[in-house]
Amino acid sequence: MPRFSVIVPCFKVQGFLRECLDSVLAQSFDDFELIAVDDCSPDGCGAILDEYAARDRRVRVLHLPENVGLGRARNAGMPGARGDYLFFLDSDDTLTPGALRAVADRLAEARDPDVLVFDYARTYWWGGTRRNALADVLAEAGDDTFTAAQYPRILDLLMVVWNKVYRREFVAENGFEFPPGYYEDTPWTFPVMLSAGRIATLDRICLNYRQRRQGNILSTTSRKHFDIHDQYERVFAFVDRRPELSGWLPYLHRKMGEHCLDILAKPDRLPPADKAEFFRRTARMFREHRPAAALVDGEVAVLGGTWAAYQVKRQAARAGREAARRAGLGGRAVAARLRGGWAALHRCRPLDENLVVYSASSHRGMLGDPAAVYRAAREIAPHLRGVWVVRDAEAAGQLPPDVEHVIMGSRRYLEVTARAKFFVNDVNWPGSLAKRPGSVHIHTHQGTPLKYLGADLLDKPGARLGFDVPQMLRRADRWDYSLVASRHAELVWERAYPCHFTSVRSGSPRNDVLVNGGAGDFRRRHGIPRDHTVVLYAPTRRDYRRGGYVERLDPARFAADLGEGHTLVVRLHPSLATGPARGMGLSELARRGIVVDATDEPHLEDVLLAADVLVTDYSSVMFDYANLDRPIVVHADDWPAYTASRGTYVDITAEPPGHVAGSYRELAWLFASGSWRDEESARLRAKFRSRFCEFEDGRAAERVVRTLLLGEDMPGADIRLPGQSAGRDVLTSA
């Protein structure tokens, strides 16, 4: 019989689930079982749980046939629990290292109490950590066990289920279980704590309580918050059945009032139209359950009055805060109003249902995924008016003559963006762009992610130098749809961008031409002989070096070692295009005909189509090139330094798309021996493609146009809600 049964209910948390499970399985104390309950989650939670169960005997998975909610999912895990103690761990939280050992030691010291309460820390998406503000309650409890009556301060702590462990026999004897609803912790925690004959505390942070930026169910605006009344009715009913607990009624009466007023005061909980009803229901319940000895003063005194009186009090408090805020405003607010005046005029007009605004690569031109969607829309839906946003007249001059465009920041830009129904971009729109209700933002990204992005950069100060991550996420809050080429990408975007958006398993529109075998003219334009083997070298930037450039190999030497019948094409990362990489030799090598410099080629797909083999280090171009099913060689001679400075979602040396060279000597040998295209290379590539190109079928652009722009049905177009989204709980098919 294990010491602990750790019960983890899971629903739409695939972005956090592995971290949660790893935090348990890596504990130094291993006398536990982990019971994971898949609450019919529509994302990848079930598959992740099965994967962990297959490789660790301590993990057992229960797949529920229908979604039952957090409380009843916990209930489903209890009958099969065999541990001495139950530990309910939410699947987006994590245990701290050594937590189970510390809890086990304290339980032994306290001679197996009914309940052990431990401390936690709030961990924020932006990297901050804050300890429980009432940690002193645990410290002052002392070493001995007690009851709630002997130490009432224990009830001042957050009344949640996950900061405690419970003796399983104590739970079974009292028949404790979780009810359905939003606030299911309330009618569990109060009965448990009031009934426990022996409570102990542990003044140690054992759990990291994740403060999700978005997606926390209790921070969702909904009438479901009325559930709090039903849950307190359950608490009062429990006490009514236990006369010995009647002395707690004044405390519970006041606690109910404070809890409901706290929900009412929070701006993100109740719809504004429902707040008066919530107040009146709370006041009625407060009157009905008021014990004779109850003292009604302080904050809860407003529940003895009217909704109008409550509003007056709240408005007076807000007026005081607003006066203080306005005192600090400067002239910049006036300037902002002037800049936004022109756009505001057009925002008064209705949205143009047929207007689609496109941008790519920070407004550099008609490129990437947005360009592929644009071309598909012109063919499938010619009635849609597509307008490109470009950064300057030079970028505008590179557009085809029949492509409508506006210059960033111009009056026409303000007019078009104020009226457009649809926005398609692979980089975030500027913060000055206001998202109108009813407009639809489609984010295509710039390839499948290997290196850390978004919120994950918070722990990588060198990589996020110059990036305002909170601002980046505020801009990402405008996304309605996020296009993904694989479940790997879906999982990463949910983790890196904790925002409300719908993941669309569409594939990458720009890769349709690679999947379908399109033809490019790159070889002809650069005079590359038909019988030459074209080797494309595409290195990425390094965050551990100022400027991002590190010369990992000598292109001239590599070209010479490749020998006759080969052409070496070099394409630098866009951020290095104007830096020292070209000035330190690449431009001169290209001028002399030793290599072909493809850095300025506007259309990456043309370069990829021309290449017979890709040599890269850690560029995401490998995920695109894999669609061609041609050999890939990874040159990973600085992998430890790269991962330490930037962070990666995949160990590309362990799951490579082809052979891995740890030095230039190994790289040269792979080509000299012909191993770069052997059977092992093909095997690795096939495995890589199956994981990272799973939604690439050559119809991505059409899928986006038909399902997202036109609202049509299209077979095989899966549109699903991401794990942190607070929308519907079902997988919808467009």
Tab-separated table of N, CA and C in Angstrom, residues 226-334:
chain	number	residue	atom	x	y	z
A	226	PHE	N	-22.856	32.124	-10.067
A	226	PHE	CA	-23.985	31.985	-9.145
A	226	PHE	C	-23.911	30.653	-8.395
A	227	ASP	N	-23.092	29.751	-8.886
A	227	ASP	CA	-22.904	28.444	-8.243
A	227	ASP	C	-22.455	28.567	-6.792
A	228	ILE	N	-21.816	29.678	-6.439
A	228	ILE	CA	-21.309	29.833	-5.080
A	228	ILE	C	-22.436	29.727	-4.060
A	229	HIS	N	-23.644	30.192	-4.425
A	229	HIS	CA	-24.768	30.117	-3.486
A	229	HIS	C	-25.146	28.668	-3.195
A	230	ASP	N	-25.204	27.847	-4.237
A	230	ASP	CA	-25.545	26.431	-4.040
A	230	ASP	C	-24.499	25.733	-3.178
A	231	GLN	N	-23.237	26.107	-3.370
A	231	GLN	CA	-22.173	25.436	-2.612
A	231	GLN	C	-22.245	25.786	-1.128
A	232	TYR	N	-22.567	27.040	-0.803
A	232	TYR	CA	-22.715	27.381	0.617
A	232	TYR	C	-23.982	26.770	1.216
A	233	GLU	N	-25.007	26.592	0.395
A	233	GLU	CA	-26.183	25.865	0.883
A	233	GLU	C	-25.780	24.456	1.308
A	234	ARG	N	-24.871	23.839	0.565
A	234	ARG	CA	-24.391	22.506	0.924
A	234	ARG	C	-23.610	22.539	2.242
A	235	VAL	N	-22.838	23.605	2.439
A	235	VAL	CA	-22.086	23.736	3.691
A	235	VAL	C	-23.053	23.861	4.873
A	236	PHE	N	-24.062	24.729	4.734
A	236	PHE	CA	-25.031	24.904	5.823
A	236	PHE	C	-25.810	23.618	6.083
A	237	ALA	N	-26.143	22.895	5.011
A	237	ALA	CA	-26.865	21.626	5.182
A	237	ALA	C	-26.013	20.617	5.944
A	238	PHE	N	-24.711	20.598	5.648
A	238	PHE	CA	-23.810	19.679	6.363
A	238	PHE	C	-23.794	19.997	7.856
A	239	VAL	N	-23.698	21.279	8.194
A	239	VAL	CA	-23.663	21.665	9.607
A	239	VAL	C	-24.994	21.351	10.282
A	240	ASP	N	-26.093	21.521	9.552
A	240	ASP	CA	-27.407	21.204	10.128
A	240	ASP	C	-27.498	19.730	10.517
A	241	ARG	N	-26.805	18.873	9.762
A	241	ARG	CA	-26.832	17.435	10.068
A	241	ARG	C	-25.887	17.073	11.208
A	242	ARG	N	-25.029	17.998	11.585
A	242	ARG	CA	-24.058	17.753	12.654
A	242	ARG	C	-24.272	18.793	13.770
A	243	PRO	N	-25.182	18.549	14.677
A	243	PRO	CA	-25.478	19.540	15.733
A	243	PRO	C	-24.241	19.993	16.495
A	244	GLU	N	-23.267	19.107	16.627
A	244	GLU	CA	-22.060	19.478	17.373
A	244	GLU	C	-21.266	20.586	16.690
A	245	LEU	N	-21.587	20.858	15.430
A	245	LEU	CA	-20.876	21.905	14.687
A	245	LEU	C	-21.660	23.209	14.619
A	246	SER	N	-22.786	23.289	15.284
A	246	SER	CA	-23.650	24.470	15.164
A	246	SER	C	-22.959	25.761	15.608
A	247	GLY	N	-21.972	25.630	16.486
A	247	GLY	CA	-21.251	26.821	16.926
A	247	GLY	C	-20.493	27.524	15.817
A	248	TRP	N	-20.314	26.841	14.689
A	248	TRP	CA	-19.600	27.446	13.568
A	248	TRP	C	-20.509	28.278	12.655
A	249	LEU	N	-21.798	28.258	12.891
A	249	LEU	CA	-22.716	28.937	11.978
A	249	LEU	C	-22.444	30.442	11.846
A	250	PRO	N	-22.196	31.197	12.937
A	250	PRO	CA	-21.889	32.630	12.750
A	250	PRO	C	-20.656	32.851	11.867
A	251	TYR	N	-19.641	32.028	12.082
A	251	TYR	CA	-18.434	32.154	11.251
A	251	TYR	C	-18.752	31.868	9.778
A	252	LEU	N	-19.452	30.781	9.502
A	252	LEU	CA	-19.754	30.399	8.119
A	252	LEU	C	-20.681	31.410	7.460
A	253	HIS	N	-21.601	31.969	8.240
A	253	HIS	CA	-22.512	32.983	7.725
A	253	HIS	C	-21.731	34.200	7.235
A	254	ARG	N	-20.795	34.655	8.025
A	254	ARG	CA	-19.991	35.814	7.636
A	254	ARG	C	-19.071	35.469	6.465
A	255	LYS	N	-18.503	34.261	6.525
A	255	LYS	CA	-17.590	33.840	5.458
A	255	LYS	C	-18.319	33.797	4.123
A	256	MET	N	-19.551	33.306	4.120
A	256	MET	CA	-20.340	33.261	2.896
A	256	MET	C	-20.556	34.662	2.339
A	257	GLY	N	-20.903	35.604	3.206
A	257	GLY	CA	-21.117	36.973	2.748
A	257	GLY	C	-19.866	37.586	2.163
A	258	GLU	N	-18.736	37.409	2.839
A	258	GLU	CA	-17.476	37.967	2.340
A	258	GLU	C	-17.082	37.349	1.007
A	259	HIS	N	-17.257	36.038	0.890
A	259	HIS	CA	-16.892	35.333	-0.335
A	259	HIS	C	-17.738	35.834	-1.512
A	260	CYS	N	-19.035	35.943	-1.319
A	260	CYS	CA	-19.912	36.384	-2.407
A	260	CYS	C	-19.638	37.833	-2.789
A	261	LEU	N	-19.384	38.698	-1.824
A	261	LEU	CA	-19.068	40.093	-2.129
A	261	LEU	C	-17.745	40.205	-2.887
A	262	ASP	N	-16.813	39.326	-2.561
A	262	ASP	CA	-15.541	39.328	-3.283
A	262	ASP	C	-15.760	38.972	-4.755
A	263	ILE	N	-16.603	37.983	-5.027
A	263	ILE	CA	-16.921	37.613	-6.411
A	263	ILE	C	-17.608	38.775	-7.118
A	264	LEU	N	-18.545	39.416	-6.442
A	264	LEU	CA	-19.287	40.526	-7.023
A	264	LEU	C	-18.373	41.696	-7.366
A	265	ALA	N	-17.347	41.927	-6.546
A	265	ALA	CA	-16.469	43.085	-6.749
A	265	ALA	C	-15.464	42.883	-7.868
A	266	LYS	N	-15.154	41.652	-8.204
A	266	LYS	CA	-14.149	41.399	-9.235
A	266	LYS	C	-14.735	41.696	-10.613
A	267	PRO	N	-14.012	42.448	-11.438
A	267	PRO	CA	-14.572	42.863	-12.735
A	267	PRO	C	-14.700	41.749	-13.755
A	268	ASP	N	-13.990	40.624	-13.554
A	268	ASP	CA	-13.957	39.588	-14.586
A	268	ASP	C	-14.821	38.378	-14.251
A	269	ARG	N	-15.682	38.475	-13.268
A	269	ARG	CA	-16.447	37.310	-12.854
A	269	ARG	C	-17.873	37.322	-13.430
A	270	LEU	N	-18.682	38.286	-13.022
A	270	LEU	CA	-20.101	38.292	-13.384
A	270	LEU	C	-20.388	39.220	-14.555
A	271	PRO	N	-21.253	38.821	-15.473
A	271	PRO	CA	-21.702	39.756	-16.512
A	271	PRO	C	-22.358	40.960	-15.845
A	272	PRO	N	-22.099	42.173	-16.314
A	272	PRO	CA	-22.663	43.375	-15.658
A	272	PRO	C	-24.173	43.306	-15.472
A	273	ALA	N	-24.886	42.747	-16.439
A	273	ALA	CA	-26.348	42.701	-16.357
A	273	ALA	C	-26.843	41.778	-15.251
A	274	ASP	N	-25.974	40.912	-14.737
A	274	ASP	CA	-26.389	39.927	-13.738
A	274	ASP	C	-25.950	40.287	-12.317
A	275	LYS	N	-25.240	41.396	-12.158
A	275	LYS	CA	-24.692	41.715	-10.839
A	275	LYS	C	-25.775	42.063	-9.828
A	276	ALA	N	-26.803	42.773	-10.252
A	276	ALA	CA	-27.874	43.127	-9.313
A	276	ALA	C	-28.563	41.869	-8.801
A	277	GLU	N	-28.825	40.926	-9.699
A	277	GLU	CA	-29.461	39.677	-9.289
A	277	GLU	C	-28.568	38.913	-8.319
A	278	PHE	N	-27.253	38.897	-8.587
A	278	PHE	CA	-26.322	38.192	-7.705
A	278	PHE	C	-26.332	38.818	-6.316
A	279	PHE	N	-26.325	40.148	-6.270
A	279	PHE	CA	-26.348	40.825	-4.965
A	279	PHE	C	-27.615	40.474	-4.203
A	280	ARG	N	-28.766	40.541	-4.868
A	280	ARG	CA	-30.037	40.288	-4.186
A	280	ARG	C	-30.124	38.842	-3.698
A	281	ARG	N	-29.615	37.908	-4.509
A	281	ARG	CA	-29.640	36.518	-4.078
A	281	ARG	C	-28.724	36.310	-2.873
A	282	THR	N	-27.575	36.957	-2.889
A	282	THR	CA	-26.651	36.867	-1.753
A	282	THR	C	-27.284	37.457	-0.499
A	283	ALA	N	-27.916	38.639	-0.647
A	283	ALA	CA	-28.534	39.293	0.512
A	283	ALA	C	-29.664	38.435	1.085
A	284	ARG	N	-30.451	37.810	0.209
A	284	ARG	CA	-31.543	36.964	0.680
A	284	ARG	C	-30.997	35.754	1.443
A	285	MET	N	-29.960	35.140	0.886
A	285	MET	CA	-29.354	33.980	1.543
A	285	MET	C	-28.709	34.399	2.869
A	286	PHE	N	-28.129	35.596	2.895
A	286	PHE	CA	-27.488	36.114	4.103
A	286	PHE	C	-28.535	36.291	5.201
A	287	ARG	N	-29.727	36.770	4.832
A	287	ARG	CA	-30.799	36.940	5.819
A	287	ARG	C	-31.337	35.588	6.295
A	288	GLU	N	-31.545	34.673	5.349
A	288	GLU	CA	-32.155	33.391	5.685
A	288	GLU	C	-31.290	32.549	6.605
A	289	HIS	N	-29.976	32.647	6.474
A	289	HIS	CA	-29.072	31.797	7.261
A	289	HIS	C	-28.428	32.540	8.436
A	290	ARG	N	-28.923	33.735	8.737
A	290	ARG	CA	-28.296	34.498	9.818
A	290	ARG	C	-28.624	33.889	11.178
A	291	PRO	N	-27.613	33.433	11.904
A	291	PRO	CA	-27.860	32.885	13.249
A	291	PRO	C	-28.172	34.020	14.228
A	292	ALA	N	-28.762	33.655	15.323
A	292	ALA	CA	-29.139	34.671	16.313
A	292	ALA	C	-27.921	35.418	16.847
A	293	ALA	N	-26.785	34.732	16.941
A	293	ALA	CA	-25.600	35.352	17.540
A	293	ALA	C	-24.714	36.056	16.519
A	294	ALA	N	-25.142	36.107	15.257
A	294	ALA	CA	-24.287	36.662	14.215
A	294	ALA	C	-24.168	38.175	14.344
A	295	LEU	N	-22.955	38.673	14.203
A	295	LEU	CA	-22.692	40.106	14.221
A	295	LEU	C	-22.520	40.573	12.775
A	296	VAL	N	-23.378	41.481	12.353
A	296	VAL	CA	-23.336	41.956	10.963
A	296	VAL	C	-22.764	43.366	10.961
A	297	ASP	N	-21.478	43.466	10.683
A	297	ASP	CA	-20.828	44.775	10.628
A	297	ASP	C	-19.720	44.723	9.591
A	298	GLY	N	-19.018	45.829	9.425
A	298	GLY	CA	-17.914	45.882	8.473
A	298	GLY	C	-18.364	45.671	7.044
A	299	GLU	N	-17.599	44.901	6.300
A	299	GLU	CA	-17.855	44.708	4.878
A	299	GLU	C	-19.226	44.109	4.603
A	300	VAL	N	-19.622	43.113	5.392
A	300	VAL	CA	-20.872	42.405	5.102
A	300	VAL	C	-22.107	43.218	5.475
A	301	ALA	N	-21.949	44.361	6.105
A	301	ALA	CA	-23.103	45.166	6.494
A	301	ALA	C	-23.912	45.616	5.282
A	302	VAL	N	-23.260	45.718	4.109
A	302	VAL	CA	-23.979	46.162	2.908
A	302	VAL	C	-25.056	45.164	2.514
A	303	LEU	N	-24.932	43.912	2.950
A	303	LEU	CA	-25.922	42.903	2.594
A	303	LEU	C	-27.231	43.096	3.350
A	304	GLY	N	-27.245	43.986	4.294
A	304	GLY	CA	-28.489	44.331	4.965
A	304	GLY	C	-29.218	45.460	4.277
A	305	GLY	N	-28.611	46.024	3.243
A	305	GLY	CA	-29.211	47.128	2.509
A	305	GLY	C	-29.650	46.716	1.125
A	306	THR	N	-29.720	47.719	0.231
A	306	THR	CA	-30.223	47.501	-1.122
A	306	THR	C	-29.083	47.483	-2.130
A	307	TRP	N	-29.417	47.011	-3.325
A	307	TRP	CA	-28.456	47.031	-4.432
A	307	TRP	C	-28.027	48.458	-4.749
A	308	ALA	N	-28.968	49.395	-4.716
A	308	ALA	CA	-28.641	50.790	-5.008
A	308	ALA	C	-27.638	51.340	-4.000
A	309	ALA	N	-27.832	51.013	-2.723
A	309	ALA	CA	-26.896	51.488	-1.700
A	309	ALA	C	-25.512	50.881	-1.900
A	310	TYR	N	-25.478	49.613	-2.267
A	310	TYR	CA	-24.194	48.967	-2.545
A	310	TYR	C	-23.486	49.672	-3.703
A	311	GLN	N	-24.233	49.990	-4.768
A	311	GLN	CA	-23.642	50.666	-5.918
A	311	GLN	C	-23.067	52.021	-5.538
A	312	VAL	N	-23.811	52.774	-4.721
A	312	VAL	CA	-23.330	54.097	-4.300
A	312	VAL	C	-22.002	53.971	-3.567
A	313	LYS	N	-21.915	52.994	-2.694
A	313	LYS	CA	-20.669	52.799	-1.943
A	313	LYS	C	-19.519	52.421	-2.866
A	314	ARG	N	-19.771	51.527	-3.818
A	314	ARG	CA	-18.732	51.110	-4.755
A	314	ARG	C	-18.308	52.260	-5.659
A	315	GLN	N	-19.277	53.041	-6.126
A	315	GLN	CA	-18.958	54.164	-7.009
A	315	GLN	C	-18.147	55.223	-6.298
A	316	ALA	N	-18.432	55.435	-5.041
A	316	ALA	CA	-17.655	56.406	-4.275
A	316	ALA	C	-16.199	55.963	-4.161
A	317	ALA	N	-15.995	54.668	-3.936
A	317	ALA	CA	-14.628	54.144	-3.845
A	317	ALA	C	-13.916	54.269	-5.190
A	318	ARG	N	-14.637	53.953	-6.273
A	318	ARG	CA	-14.024	54.060	-7.605
A	318	ARG	C	-13.690	55.505	-7.946
A	319	ALA	N	-14.573	56.438	-7.555
A	319	ALA	CA	-14.336	57.852	-7.851
A	319	ALA	C	-13.056	58.338	-7.191
A	320	GLY	N	-12.818	57.878	-5.979
A	320	GLY	CA	-11.584	58.270	-5.306
A	320	GLY	C	-10.356	57.748	-6.011
A	321	ARG	N	-10.421	56.504	-6.461
A	321	ARG	CA	-9.278	55.941	-7.184
A	321	ARG	C	-9.070	56.630	-8.525
A	322	GLU	N	-10.165	56.956	-9.213
A	322	GLU	CA	-10.060	57.601	-10.517
A	322	GLU	C	-9.469	58.999	-10.404
A	323	ALA	N	-9.840	59.712	-9.355
A	323	ALA	CA	-9.288	61.054	-9.162
A	323	ALA	C	-7.772	60.994	-8.991
A	324	ALA	N	-7.320	60.006	-8.250
A	324	ALA	CA	-5.873	59.855	-8.055
A	324	ALA	C	-5.185	59.488	-9.363
A	325	ARG	N	-5.845	58.654	-10.148
A	325	ARG	CA	-5.235	58.242	-11.417
A	325	ARG	C	-5.129	59.413	-12.387
A	326	ARG	N	-6.183	60.206	-12.489
A	326	ARG	CA	-6.174	61.321	-13.435
A	326	ARG	C	-5.138	62.376	-13.073
A	327	ALA	N	-4.862	62.481	-11.802
A	327	ALA	CA	-3.866	63.466	-11.384
A	327	ALA	C	-2.502	63.166	-11.978
A	328	GLY	N	-2.279	61.901	-12.335
A	328	GLY	CA	-0.981	61.519	-12.887
A	328	GLY	C	-0.909	61.522	-14.399
A	329	LEU	N	-2.016	61.835	-15.050
A	329	LEU	CA	-2.000	61.810	-16.511
A	329	LEU	C	-1.265	63.024	-17.072
A	330	GLY	N	-0.543	62.833	-18.150
A	330	GLY	CA	0.177	63.916	-18.796
A	330	GLY	C	-0.347	64.219	-20.181
A	331	GLY	N	0.406	65.018	-20.911
A	331	GLY	CA	0.007	65.420	-22.258
A	331	GLY	C	-0.002	64.303	-23.267
A	332	ARG	N	0.635	63.167	-22.939
A	332	ARG	CA	0.676	62.081	-23.914
A	332	ARG	C	-0.716	61.543	-24.227
A	333	ALA	N	-1.652	61.678	-23.288
A	333	ALA	CA	-3.009	61.204	-23.552
A	333	ALA	C	-3.668	62.035	-24.642
A	334	VAL	N	-3.385	63.355	-24.632
A	334	VAL	CA	-3.951	64.231	-25.665
A	334	VAL	C	-3.415	63.847	-27.032
